[in-house]
Structure formats: structure tokens, C-alpha cells
JSON list of C-alpha atoms in Angstrom, two decimals:
[
{"chain": "A", "resi": 1, "resn": "ALA", "atom": "CA", "xyz": [141.33, 82.51, 0.42]},
{"chain": "A", "resi": 2, "resn": "GLN", "atom": "CA", "xyz": [143.35, 85.19, -1.26]},
{"chain": "A", "resi": 3, "resn": "LYS", "atom": "CA", "xyz": [145.82, 86.87, 1.04]},
{"chain": "A", "resi": 4, "resn": "ILE", "atom": "CA", "xyz": [148.96, 89.00, 0.93]},
{"chain": "A", "resi": 5, "resn": "THR", "atom": "CA", "xyz": [151.50, 88.85, 3.74]},
{"chain": "A", "resi": 6, "resn": "GLN", "atom": "CA", "xyz": [154.27, 91.34, 4.35]},
{"chain": "A", "resi": 7, "resn": "THR", "atom": "CA", "xyz": [156.18, 90.21, 7.43]},
{"chain": "A", "resi": 8, "resn": "GLN", "atom": "CA", "xyz": [158.59, 93.14, 7.74]},
{"chain": "A", "resi": 9, "resn": "PRO", "atom": "CA", "xyz": [156.90, 96.11, 9.42]},
{"chain": "A", "resi": 10, "resn": "GLY", "atom": "CA", "xyz": [160.06, 98.19, 9.11]},
{"chain": "A", "resi": 11, "resn": "MET", "atom": "CA", "xyz": [163.42, 97.98, 7.38]},
{"chain": "A", "resi": 12, "resn": "PHE", "atom": "CA", "xyz": [166.60, 100.03, 7.35]},
{"chain": "A", "resi": 13, "resn": "VAL", "atom": "CA", "xyz": [169.09, 100.15, 4.52]},
{"chain": "A", "resi": 14, "resn": "GLN", "atom": "CA", "xyz": [172.23, 102.13, 3.95]},
{"chain": "A", "resi": 15, "resn": "GLU", "atom": "CA", "xyz": [172.25, 104.53, 1.03]},
{"chain": "A", "resi": 16, "resn": "LYS", "atom": "CA", "xyz": [173.55, 102.93, -2.21]},
{"chain": "A", "resi": 17, "resn": "GLU", "atom": "CA", "xyz": [172.95, 99.41, -0.93]},
{"chain": "A", "resi": 18, "resn": "ALA", "atom": "CA", "xyz": [170.31, 96.99, -2.20]},
{"chain": "A", "resi": 19, "resn": "VAL", "atom": "CA", "xyz": [167.31, 95.96, -0.13]},
{"chain": "A", "resi": 20, "resn": "THR", "atom": "CA", "xyz": [164.69, 93.23, -0.46]},
{"chain": "A", "resi": 21, "resn": "LEU", "atom": "CA", "xyz": [161.14, 93.70, 0.78]},
{"chain": "A", "resi": 22, "resn": "ASP", "atom": "CA", "xyz": [159.28, 90.44, 1.30]},
{"chain": "A", "resi": 23, "resn": "CYS", "atom": "CA", "xyz": [155.82, 89.57, 0.04]},
{"chain": "A", "resi": 24, "resn": "THR", "atom": "CA", "xyz": [154.07, 86.22, 0.07]},
{"chain": "A", "resi": 25, "resn": "TYR", "atom": "CA", "xyz": [150.65, 85.54, -1.31]},
{"chain": "A", "resi": 26, "resn": "ASP", "atom": "CA", "xyz": [147.98, 82.92, -1.24]},
{"chain": "A", "resi": 27, "resn": "THR", "atom": "CA", "xyz": [145.61, 82.21, -4.09]},
{"chain": "A", "resi": 28, "resn": "SER", "atom": "CA", "xyz": [143.99, 79.26, -5.79]},
{"chain": "A", "resi": 29, "resn": "ASP", "atom": "CA", "xyz": [143.82, 81.08, -9.13]},
{"chain": "A", "resi": 30, "resn": "GLN", "atom": "CA", "xyz": [146.22, 80.15, -11.90]},
{"chain": "A", "resi": 31, "resn": "SER", "atom": "CA", "xyz": [146.09, 83.63, -13.42]},
{"chain": "A", "resi": 32, "resn": "TYR", "atom": "CA", "xyz": [146.84, 86.61, -11.22]},
{"chain": "A", "resi": 33, "resn": "GLY", "atom": "CA", "xyz": [148.81, 89.81, -11.07]},
{"chain": "A", "resi": 34, "resn": "LEU", "atom": "CA", "xyz": [151.17, 91.04, -8.38]},
{"chain": "A", "resi": 35, "resn": "PHE", "atom": "CA", "xyz": [151.89, 94.72, -7.83]},
{"chain": "A", "resi": 36, "resn": "TRP", "atom": "CA", "xyz": [154.10, 96.89, -5.69]},
{"chain": "A", "resi": 37, "resn": "TYR", "atom": "CA", "xyz": [153.18, 100.42, -4.68]},
{"chain": "A", "resi": 38, "resn": "LYS", "atom": "CA", "xyz": [155.21, 103.09, -2.90]},
{"chain": "A", "resi": 39, "resn": "GLN", "atom": "CA", "xyz": [153.65, 105.53, -0.47]},
{"chain": "A", "resi": 40, "resn": "PRO", "atom": "CA", "xyz": [156.00, 108.37, 0.52]},
{"chain": "A", "resi": 41, "resn": "SER", "atom": "CA", "xyz": [155.35, 110.55, 3.52]},
{"chain": "A", "resi": 42, "resn": "SER", "atom": "CA", "xyz": [153.37, 112.92, 1.30]},
{"chain": "A", "resi": 43, "resn": "GLY", "atom": "CA", "xyz": [150.73, 110.19, 1.13]},
{"chain": "A", "resi": 44, "resn": "GLU", "atom": "CA", "xyz": [150.15, 109.43, -2.53]},
{"chain": "A", "resi": 45, "resn": "MET", "atom": "CA", "xyz": [150.21, 105.87, -3.84]},
{"chain": "A", "resi": 46, "resn": "ILE", "atom": "CA", "xyz": [152.72, 105.33, -6.64]},
{"chain": "A", "resi": 47, "resn": "PHE", "atom": "CA", "xyz": [152.68, 102.23, -8.81]},
{"chain": "A", "resi": 48, "resn": "LEU", "atom": "CA", "xyz": [156.17, 100.69, -9.08]},
{"chain": "A", "resi": 49, "resn": "ILE", "atom": "CA", "xyz": [156.13, 97.33, -10.78]},
{"chain": "A", "resi": 50, "resn": "TYR", "atom": "CA", "xyz": [153.91, 94.48, -11.96]},
{"chain": "A", "resi": 51, "resn": "GLN", "atom": "CA", "xyz": [154.43, 90.71, -12.33]},
{"chain": "A", "resi": 52, "resn": "GLY", "atom": "CA", "xyz": [151.98, 88.38, -14.03]},
{"chain": "A", "resi": 53, "resn": "SER", "atom": "CA", "xyz": [151.61, 84.82, -12.87]},
{"chain": "A", "resi": 54, "resn": "TYR", "atom": "CA", "xyz": [152.43, 83.51, -16.35]},
{"chain": "A", "resi": 55, "resn": "ASP", "atom": "CA", "xyz": [155.44, 85.76, -16.85]},
{"chain": "A", "resi": 56, "resn": "GLU", "atom": "CA", "xyz": [158.55, 83.63, -17.08]},
{"chain": "A", "resi": 57, "resn": "GLN", "atom": "CA", "xyz": [160.97, 86.44, -16.41]},
{"chain": "A", "resi": 58, "resn": "ASN", "atom": "CA", "xyz": [161.15, 88.59, -13.33]},
{"chain": "A", "resi": 59, "resn": "ALA", "atom": "CA", "xyz": [159.83, 92.09, -13.88]},
{"chain": "A", "resi": 60, "resn": "THR", "atom": "CA", "xyz": [162.24, 95.03, -13.77]},
{"chain": "A", "resi": 61, "resn": "GLU", "atom": "CA", "xyz": [161.65, 98.78, -13.81]},
{"chain": "A", "resi": 62, "resn": "GLY", "atom": "CA", "xyz": [164.78, 100.83, -13.43]},
{"chain": "A", "resi": 63, "resn": "ARG", "atom": "CA", "xyz": [166.16, 100.21, -9.95]},
{"chain": "A", "resi": 64, "resn": "TYR", "atom": "CA", "xyz": [163.17, 98.04, -9.02]},
{"chain": "A", "resi": 65, "resn": "SER", "atom": "CA", "xyz": [162.97, 94.36, -9.72]},
{"chain": "A", "resi": 66, "resn": "LEU", "atom": "CA", "xyz": [160.55, 91.73, -8.58]},
{"chain": "A", "resi": 67, "resn": "ASN", "atom": "CA", "xyz": [161.94, 88.39, -7.44]},
{"chain": "A", "resi": 68, "resn": "PHE", "atom": "CA", "xyz": [159.04, 86.12, -8.38]},
{"chain": "A", "resi": 69, "resn": "GLN", "atom": "CA", "xyz": [159.11, 82.57, -7.04]},
{"chain": "A", "resi": 70, "resn": "LYS", "atom": "CA", "xyz": [155.84, 81.01, -8.06]},
{"chain": "A", "resi": 71, "resn": "ALA", "atom": "CA", "xyz": [156.26, 77.69, -6.28]},
{"chain": "A", "resi": 72, "resn": "ARG", "atom": "CA", "xyz": [156.97, 79.51, -3.02]},
{"chain": "A", "resi": 73, "resn": "LYS", "atom": "CA", "xyz": [154.22, 82.06, -3.73]},
{"chain": "A", "resi": 74, "resn": "SER", "atom": "CA", "xyz": [156.56, 84.93, -3.08]},
{"chain": "A", "resi": 75, "resn": "ALA", "atom": "CA", "xyz": [156.97, 88.22, -4.92]},
{"chain": "A", "resi": 76, "resn": "ASN", "atom": "CA", "xyz": [159.74, 90.13, -3.24]},
{"chain": "A", "resi": 77, "resn": "LEU", "atom": "CA", "xyz": [160.64, 93.67, -4.29]},
{"chain": "A", "resi": 78, "resn": "VAL", "atom": "CA", "xyz": [164.33, 94.38, -4.74]},
{"chain": "A", "resi": 79, "resn": "ILE", "atom": "CA", "xyz": [165.50, 97.98, -4.75]},
{"chain": "A", "resi": 80, "resn": "SER", "atom": "CA", "xyz": [169.06, 98.40, -5.97]},
{"chain": "A", "resi": 81, "resn": "ALA", "atom": "CA", "xyz": [171.33, 101.32, -5.11]},
{"chain": "A", "resi": 82, "resn": "SER", "atom": "CA", "xyz": [168.98, 102.74, -2.49]},
{"chain": "A", "resi": 83, "resn": "GLN", "atom": "CA", "xyz": [168.47, 106.49, -2.41]},
{"chain": "A", "resi": 84, "resn": "LEU", "atom": "CA", "xyz": [167.24, 108.72, 0.39]},
{"chain": "A", "resi": 85, "resn": "GLY", "atom": "CA", "xyz": [164.08, 109.31, -1.65]},
{"chain": "A", "resi": 86, "resn": "ASP", "atom": "CA", "xyz": [163.27, 105.61, -1.41]},
{"chain": "A", "resi": 87, "resn": "SER", "atom": "CA", "xyz": [162.30, 106.09, 2.24]},
{"chain": "A", "resi": 88, "resn": "ALA", "atom": "CA", "xyz": [158.59, 105.31, 2.20]},
{"chain": "A", "resi": 89, "resn": "MET", "atom": "CA", "xyz": [155.93, 102.73, 2.90]},
{"chain": "A", "resi": 90, "resn": "TYR", "atom": "CA", "xyz": [155.80, 99.89, 0.37]},
{"chain": "A", "resi": 91, "resn": "PHE", "atom": "CA", "xyz": [152.69, 97.83, -0.31]},
{"chain": "A", "resi": 92, "resn": "CYS", "atom": "CA", "xyz": [152.42, 94.52, -2.11]},
{"chain": "A", "resi": 93, "resn": "ALA", "atom": "CA", "xyz": [149.09, 93.78, -3.81]},
{"chain": "A", "resi": 94, "resn": "MET", "atom": "CA", "xyz": [147.48, 91.00, -5.81]},
{"chain": "A", "resi": 95, "resn": "ARG", "atom": "CA", "xyz": [144.62, 90.78, -8.24]},
{"chain": "A", "resi": 96, "resn": "GLU", "atom": "CA", "xyz": [143.09, 87.51, -9.32]},
{"chain": "A", "resi": 97, "resn": "SER", "atom": "CA", "xyz": [141.59, 86.85, -12.74]},
{"chain": "A", "resi": 98, "resn": "SER", "atom": "CA", "xyz": [138.40, 85.37, -11.37]},
{"chain": "A", "resi": 99, "resn": "GLY", "atom": "CA", "xyz": [135.95, 86.60, -8.81]},
{"chain": "A", "resi": 100, "resn": "THR", "atom": "CA", "xyz": [135.32, 90.15, -7.82]},
{"chain": "A", "resi": 101, "resn": "TYR", "atom": "CA", "xyz": [138.06, 92.18, -9.54]},
{"chain": "A", "resi": 102, "resn": "LYS", "atom": "CA", "xyz": [139.35, 93.38, -6.20]},
{"chain": "A", "resi": 103, "resn": "TYR", "atom": "CA", "xyz": [142.93, 94.10, -5.31]},
{"chain": "A", "resi": 104, "resn": "ILE", "atom": "CA", "xyz": [144.20, 92.63, -2.06]},
{"chain": "A", "resi": 105, "resn": "PHE", "atom": "CA", "xyz": [146.86, 94.66, -0.25]},
{"chain": "A", "resi": 106, "resn": "GLY", "atom": "CA", "xyz": [149.40, 93.66, 2.34]},
{"chain": "A", "resi": 107, "resn": "THR", "atom": "CA", "xyz": [149.96, 95.64, 5.51]},
{"chain": "A", "resi": 108, "resn": "GLY", "atom": "CA", "xyz": [153.05, 97.32, 4.15]},
{"chain": "A", "resi": 109, "resn": "THR", "atom": "CA", "xyz": [156.74, 97.66, 4.98]},
{"chain": "A", "resi": 110, "resn": "ARG", "atom": "CA", "xyz": [158.19, 100.98, 6.07]},
{"chain": "A", "resi": 111, "resn": "LEU", "atom": "CA", "xyz": [161.65, 101.47, 4.56]},
{"chain": "A", "resi": 112, "resn": "LYS", "atom": "CA", "xyz": [164.11, 103.97, 5.91]},
{"chain": "A", "resi": 113, "resn": "VAL", "atom": "CA", "xyz": [167.23, 104.73, 3.89]},
{"chain": "A", "resi": 114, "resn": "LEU", "atom": "CA", "xyz": [170.16, 105.92, 6.00]},
{"chain": "A", "resi": 115, "resn": "ALA", "atom": "CA", "xyz": [172.74, 108.43, 4.75]},
{"chain": "B", "resi": 1, "resn": "ASN", "atom": "CA", "xyz": [145.20, 113.56, -18.44]},
{"chain": "B", "resi": 2, "resn": "ALA", "atom": "CA", "xyz": [144.53, 114.60, -14.86]},
{"chain": "B", "resi": 3, "resn": "GLY", "atom": "CA", "xyz": [144.20, 110.92, -13.87]},
{"chain": "B", "resi": 4, "resn": "VAL", "atom": "CA", "xyz": [142.19, 110.41, -10.69]},
{"chain": "B", "resi": 5, "resn": "THR", "atom": "CA", "xyz": [141.18, 113.55, -8.84]},
{"chain": "B", "resi": 6, "resn": "GLN", "atom": "CA", "xyz": [139.64, 113.79, -5.39]},
{"chain": "B", "resi": 7, "resn": "THR", "atom": "CA", "xyz": [138.05, 116.65, -3.54]},
{"chain": "B", "resi": 8, "resn": "PRO", "atom": "CA", "xyz": [138.36, 117.93, -0.93]},
{"chain": "B", "resi": 9, "resn": "LYS", "atom": "CA", "xyz": [141.96, 117.32, 0.16]},
{"chain": "B", "resi": 10, "resn": "PHE", "atom": "CA", "xyz": [141.18, 117.90, 3.82]},
{"chain": "B", "resi": 11, "resn": "ARG", "atom": "CA", "xyz": [137.99, 118.06, 5.82]},
{"chain": "B", "resi": 12, "resn": "ILE", "atom": "CA", "xyz": [136.98, 118.27, 9.47]},
{"chain": "B", "resi": 13, "resn": "LEU", "atom": "CA", "xyz": [133.52, 117.04, 10.35]},
{"chain": "B", "resi": 14, "resn": "LYS", "atom": "CA", "xyz": [131.56, 117.10, 13.56]},
{"chain": "B", "resi": 15, "resn": "ILE", "atom": "CA", "xyz": [130.02, 113.89, 14.84]},
{"chain": "B", "resi": 16, "resn": "GLY", "atom": "CA", "xyz": [126.70, 113.28, 13.09]},
{"chain": "B", "resi": 17, "resn": "GLN", "atom": "CA", "xyz": [127.43, 115.45, 10.07]},
{"chain": "B", "resi": 18, "resn": "SER", "atom": "CA", "xyz": [127.37, 114.07, 6.56]},
{"chain": "B", "resi": 19, "resn": "MET", "atom": "CA", "xyz": [129.50, 114.73, 3.52]},
{"chain": "B", "resi": 20, "resn": "THR", "atom": "CA", "xyz": [130.34, 113.49, 0.06]},
{"chain": "B", "resi": 21, "resn": "LEU", "atom": "CA", "xyz": [133.87, 112.77, -1.09]},
{"chain": "B", "resi": 22, "resn": "GLN", "atom": "CA", "xyz": [134.19, 113.38, -4.79]},
{"chain": "B", "resi": 23, "resn": "CYS", "atom": "CA", "xyz": [136.22, 111.22, -7.16]},
{"chain": "B", "resi": 24, "resn": "THR", "atom": "CA", "xyz": [136.63, 111.70, -10.89]},
{"chain": "B", "resi": 25, "resn": "GLN", "atom": "CA", "xyz": [138.83, 109.92, -13.41]},
{"chain": "B", "resi": 26, "resn": "ASP", "atom": "CA", "xyz": [139.43, 110.94, -17.00]},
{"chain": "B", "resi": 27, "resn": "MET", "atom": "CA", "xyz": [140.98, 107.69, -18.26]},
{"chain": "B", "resi": 28, "resn": "ASN", "atom": "CA", "xyz": [137.69, 106.04, -19.23]},
{"chain": "B", "resi": 29, "resn": "HIS", "atom": "CA", "xyz": [138.29, 103.29, -16.69]},
{"chain": "B", "resi": 30, "resn": "ASN", "atom": "CA", "xyz": [135.43, 100.97, -15.91]},
{"chain": "B", "resi": 31, "resn": "TYR", "atom": "CA", "xyz": [136.60, 99.89, -12.48]},
{"chain": "B", "resi": 32, "resn": "MET", "atom": "CA", "xyz": [136.67, 102.27, -9.56]},
{"chain": "B", "resi": 33, "resn": "TYR", "atom": "CA", "xyz": [137.40, 101.75, -5.88]},
{"chain": "B", "resi": 34, "resn": "TRP", "atom": "CA", "xyz": [137.21, 103.50, -2.55]},
{"chain": "B", "resi": 35, "resn": "TYR", "atom": "CA", "xyz": [139.70, 102.65, 0.19]},
{"chain": "B", "resi": 36, "resn": "ARG", "atom": "CA", "xyz": [140.35, 103.97, 3.63]},
{"chain": "B", "resi": 37, "resn": "GLN", "atom": "CA", "xyz": [143.75, 104.01, 5.27]},
{"chain": "B", "resi": 38, "resn": "ASP", "atom": "CA", "xyz": [143.95, 104.42, 9.01]},
{"chain": "B", "resi": 39, "resn": "PRO", "atom": "CA", "xyz": [147.19, 105.80, 10.49]},
{"chain": "B", "resi": 40, "resn": "GLY", "atom": "CA", "xyz": [150.10, 103.39, 10.05]},
{"chain": "B", "resi": 41, "resn": "MET", "atom": "CA", "xyz": [147.89, 100.78, 8.44]},
{"chain": "B", "resi": 42, "resn": "GLY", "atom": "CA", "xyz": [147.23, 99.32, 5.01]},
{"chain": "B", "resi": 43, "resn": "LEU", "atom": "CA", "xyz": [144.30, 99.92, 2.68]},
{"chain": "B", "resi": 44, "resn": "LYS", "atom": "CA", "xyz": [140.82, 98.62, 3.37]},
{"chain": "B", "resi": 45, "resn": "LEU", "atom": "CA", "xyz": [138.29, 98.42, 0.56]},
{"chain": "B", "resi": 46, "resn": "ILE", "atom": "CA", "xyz": [135.04, 100.25, 1.25]},
{"chain": "B", "resi": 47, "resn": "TYR", "atom": "CA", "xyz": [133.15, 99.96, -2.04]},
{"chain": "B", "resi": 48, "resn": "TYR", "atom": "CA", "xyz": [133.95, 99.30, -5.65]},
{"chain": "B", "resi": 49, "resn": "SER", "atom": "CA", "xyz": [132.26, 99.58, -9.02]},
{"chain": "B", "resi": 50, "resn": "VAL", "atom": "CA", "xyz": [132.77, 97.64, -12.24]},
{"chain": "B", "resi": 51, "resn": "GLY", "atom": "CA", "xyz": [130.88, 100.12, -14.38]},
{"chain": "B", "resi": 52, "resn": "ALA", "atom": "CA", "xyz": [128.24, 102.81, -14.38]},
{"chain": "B", "resi": 53, "resn": "GLY", "atom": "CA", "xyz": [125.24, 101.70, -12.39]},
{"chain": "B", "resi": 54, "resn": "ILE", "atom": "CA", "xyz": [127.03, 98.76, -10.75]},
{"chain": "B", "resi": 55, "resn": "THR", "atom": "CA", "xyz": [128.49, 98.94, -7.26]},
{"chain": "B", "resi": 56, "resn": "ASP", "atom": "CA", "xyz": [129.35, 96.42, -4.59]},
{"chain": "B", "resi": 57, "resn": "LYS", "atom": "CA", "xyz": [130.53, 96.36, -1.00]},
{"chain": "B", "resi": 58, "resn": "GLY", "atom": "CA", "xyz": [134.10, 95.84, 0.07]},
{"chain": "B", "resi": 59, "resn": "GLU", "atom": "CA", "xyz": [135.27, 94.76, 3.50]},
{"chain": "B", "resi": 60, "resn": "VAL", "atom": "CA", "xyz": [134.29, 97.90, 5.48]},
{"chain": "B", "resi": 61, "resn": "PRO", "atom": "CA", "xyz": [131.12, 99.39, 3.90]},
{"chain": "B", "resi": 62, "resn": "ASN", "atom": "CA", "xyz": [129.20, 100.28, 7.07]},
{"chain": "B", "resi": 63, "resn": "GLY", "atom": "CA", "xyz": [128.54, 103.99, 7.40]},
{"chain": "B", "resi": 64, "resn": "TYR", "atom": "CA", "xyz": [129.19, 104.69, 3.71]},
{"chain": "B", "resi": 65, "resn": "ASN", "atom": "CA", "xyz": [127.25, 104.77, 0.47]},
{"chain": "B", "resi": 66, "resn": "VAL", "atom": "CA", "xyz": [128.26, 105.10, -3.15]},
{"chain": "B", "resi": 67, "resn": "SER", "atom": "CA", "xyz": [126.70, 105.70, -6.52]},
{"chain": "B", "resi": 68, "resn": "ARG", "atom": "CA", "xyz": [128.06, 105.44, -10.05]},
{"chain": "B", "resi": 69, "resn": "SER", "atom": "CA", "xyz": [125.90, 107.25, -12.54]},
{"chain": "B", "resi": 70, "resn": "THR", "atom": "CA", "xyz": [128.71, 107.93, -15.01]},
{"chain": "B", "resi": 71, "resn": "THR", "atom": "CA", "xyz": [131.96, 106.23, -15.96]},
{"chain": "B", "resi": 72, "resn": "GLU", "atom": "CA", "xyz": [133.95, 109.22, -14.70]},
{"chain": "B", "resi": 73, "resn": "ASP", "atom": "CA", "xyz": [132.49, 109.83, -11.26]},
{"chain": "B", "resi": 74, "resn": "PHE", "atom": "CA", "xyz": [132.34, 107.69, -8.15]},
{"chain": "B", "resi": 75, "resn": "PRO", "atom": "CA", "xyz": [131.32, 109.73, -5.10]},
{"chain": "B", "resi": 76, "resn": "LEU", "atom": "CA", "xyz": [131.48, 108.34, -1.58]},
{"chain": "B", "resi": 77, "resn": "ARG", "atom": "CA", "xyz": [128.84, 109.47, 0.88]},
{"chain": "B", "resi": 78, "resn": "LEU", "atom": "CA", "xyz": [129.40, 109.48, 4.64]},
{"chain": "B", "resi": 79, "resn": "GLU", "atom": "CA", "xyz": [126.22, 109.58, 6.66]},
{"chain": "B", "resi": 80, "resn": "LEU", "atom": "CA", "xyz": [126.23, 110.44, 10.35]},
{"chain": "B", "resi": 81, "resn": "ALA", "atom": "CA", "xyz": [129.99, 110.79, 10.69]},
{"chain": "B", "resi": 82, "resn": "ALA", "atom": "CA", "xyz": [131.65, 109.06, 13.64]},
{"chain": "B", "resi": 83, "resn": "PRO", "atom": "CA", "xyz": [135.19, 109.41, 15.07]},
{"chain": "B", "resi": 84, "resn": "SER", "atom": "CA", "xyz": [135.94, 105.89, 13.80]},
{"chain": "B", "resi": 85, "resn": "GLN", "atom": "CA", "xyz": [135.68, 107.28, 10.27]},
{"chain": "B", "resi": 86, "resn": "THR", "atom": "CA", "xyz": [138.71, 109.51, 10.81]},
{"chain": "B", "resi": 87, "resn": "SER", "atom": "CA", "xyz": [141.02, 108.29, 8.10]},
{"chain": "B", "resi": 88, "resn": "VAL", "atom": "CA", "xyz": [142.59, 109.02, 4.73]},
{"chain": "B", "resi": 89, "resn": "TYR", "atom": "CA", "xyz": [140.32, 108.07, 1.86]},
{"chain": "B", "resi": 90, "resn": "PHE", "atom": "CA", "xyz": [141.71, 107.02, -1.50]},
{"chain": "B", "resi": 91, "resn": "CYS", "atom": "CA", "xyz": [139.83, 106.64, -4.72]},
{"chain": "B", "resi": 92, "resn": "ALA", "atom": "CA", "xyz": [141.37, 104.46, -7.42]},
{"chain": "B", "resi": 93, "resn": "SER", "atom": "CA", "xyz": [140.56, 103.23, -10.89]},
{"chain": "B", "resi": 94, "resn": "SER", "atom": "CA", "xyz": [141.70, 100.51, -13.25]},
{"chain": "B", "resi": 95, "resn": "ARG", "atom": "CA", "xyz": [141.05, 99.96, -16.91]},
{"chain": "B", "resi": 96, "resn": "SER", "atom": "CA", "xyz": [139.47, 96.53, -16.78]},
{"chain": "B", "resi": 97, "resn": "GLY", "atom": "CA", "xyz": [139.05, 93.41, -14.69]},
{"chain": "B", "resi": 98, "resn": "ARG", "atom": "CA", "xyz": [142.18, 91.78, -16.07]},
{"chain": "B", "resi": 99, "resn": "PRO", "atom": "CA", "xyz": [144.74, 90.83, -13.42]},
{"chain": "B", "resi": 100, "resn": "TYR", "atom": "CA", "xyz": [147.49, 92.80, -15.14]},
{"chain": "B", "resi": 101, "resn": "ASN", "atom": "CA", "xyz": [145.84, 96.19, -14.93]},
{"chain": "B", "resi": 102, "resn": "GLU", "atom": "CA", "xyz": [147.33, 98.32, -12.19]},
{"chain": "B", "resi": 103, "resn": "GLN", "atom": "CA", "xyz": [145.30, 100.74, -10.14]},
{"chain": "B", "resi": 104, "resn": "PHE", "atom": "CA", "xyz": [145.71, 104.47, -10.46]},
{"chain": "B", "resi": 105, "resn": "PHE", "atom": "CA", "xyz": [145.17, 106.32, -7.21]},
{"chain": "B", "resi": 106, "resn": "GLY", "atom": "CA", "xyz": [143.93, 109.77, -6.43]},
{"chain": "B", "resi": 107, "resn": "PRO", "atom": "CA", "xyz": [145.85, 111.99, -3.99]},
{"chain": "B", "resi": 108, "resn": "GLY", "atom": "CA", "xyz": [143.58, 111.13, -1.07]},
{"chain": "B", "resi": 109, "resn": "THR", "atom": "CA", "xyz": [141.22, 113.01, 1.24]},
{"chain": "B", "resi": 110, "resn": "ARG", "atom": "CA", "xyz": [142.24, 113.40, 4.85]},
{"chain": "B", "resi": 111, "resn": "LEU", "atom": "CA", "xyz": [139.10, 113.34, 7.00]},
{"chain": "B", "resi": 112, "resn": "THR", "atom": "CA", "xyz": [138.92, 114.10, 10.70]},
{"chain": "B", "resi": 113, "resn": "VAL", "atom": "CA", "xyz": [135.72, 113.57, 12.68]},
{"chain": "B", "resi": 114, "resn": "LEU", "atom": "CA", "xyz": [135.58, 115.38, 16.02]}
]
């Protein structure tokens, strides 16, 4: 059954340092997409980055990169040079190519960036 | 493009009242979704739609109804509101059923049932 697991309920990182948020997934599909979303305290959901299951290179978007390890079924988000504005809830999500077109979300990781 | 818009932003209901949460997208997306997010928790899918006239249940559909008469609109109806429905409700859309299409979210509706 498709599932997303985020094992870190909360994380702290010092400003300007890098941080890795963990995400593992379970699927029997060969074709799927993995997404990360940011939810600041204001509440909106902001799309950050996408990784396709057939993509050979790890996705990058500015200070965000996705460490994709297909054999381990992990899709960790790496934020480089953390900023105070990165303090937020982060959700990992997956969408399979077959089935019901749903997105499956993890429970989220709350990141706090310290000055 | 306004993207995904939701109204109202906030609402307080009394137990037993009903209301409709409005959701509109102007991106011509076929797929639309309703989620609820309880405090400190992740997103739970209530209902989704793959096109006008087609809707299906998510994991927590009880107490809710939806309709999709147009591509743009996907209203969520709460009947007989209960305190357990106190939550933030997000509407989202995506262009197609392909796995690489991200979801675009509305700003959310914060609902309190007293």
C-alpha cells in the first residue's frame, strides 16, 4: 500500500547551516512523483520541489535539493544555508501513476531555524 | 491567474448548522481535491474530482458532500456541523493525473464548530 513516512516531528537548525528532512515512501508502482511542500505559520501550502521516479538526477530548486535514493525508497529534502524564513512545517507527498490520482502526504516535520 | 481561491477565510458554525465552502480555480485543471488539516496534523483527503461531473470519496468523507458541475468550481458542503469538523480546509487542483503534476493549494478556510 502506498505510504509516506516522515519520522522527524521536529527539527532545529542554526541559521546558515544545512538541514536534511527525511522522507521514506512505499509504493509498488514503477512510475511515481515525489513532492515537498512548505507550510509556514500563515498556513498556506507552498510547493517546493518535485522528483520523478525515472529522473536520474536529484532535483534542485535554489536552496532546496532532493536527495533521491530509489533503492532505499527515500526522498529527503535538503535545505542549504538555512534562513529564519525557512521555519515552517514541511510535508513530503507522493503521487502514483496508476490508481486513483490521489496524493499521499506524510505527517510533516516542523523545522525551526535558530538565529 | 488567481490560482485556487477559497471562500470564506474564516467561519464559526453552531452545532447542527450547514454551510458550503467555495473553491474556484482558473487554471483549467481537471483534478480537484478537498483536504482537512486538524491542528498540528497532516492533510486528510475528504473528496476529489477528476473532472466535471465526476467525484469520489477520500479517506474522511463522512459528514461532507461535494459536486462538480464545472471545471472551475468544486464546492464542499457540510451538513449538520459537529465539533469534530473543526479544522482548516484546503482545496487544491492539479492539471492532470500524471504523477509529475504538483498540486496548487488555495489559502484555506478555518472552520470552528461550537
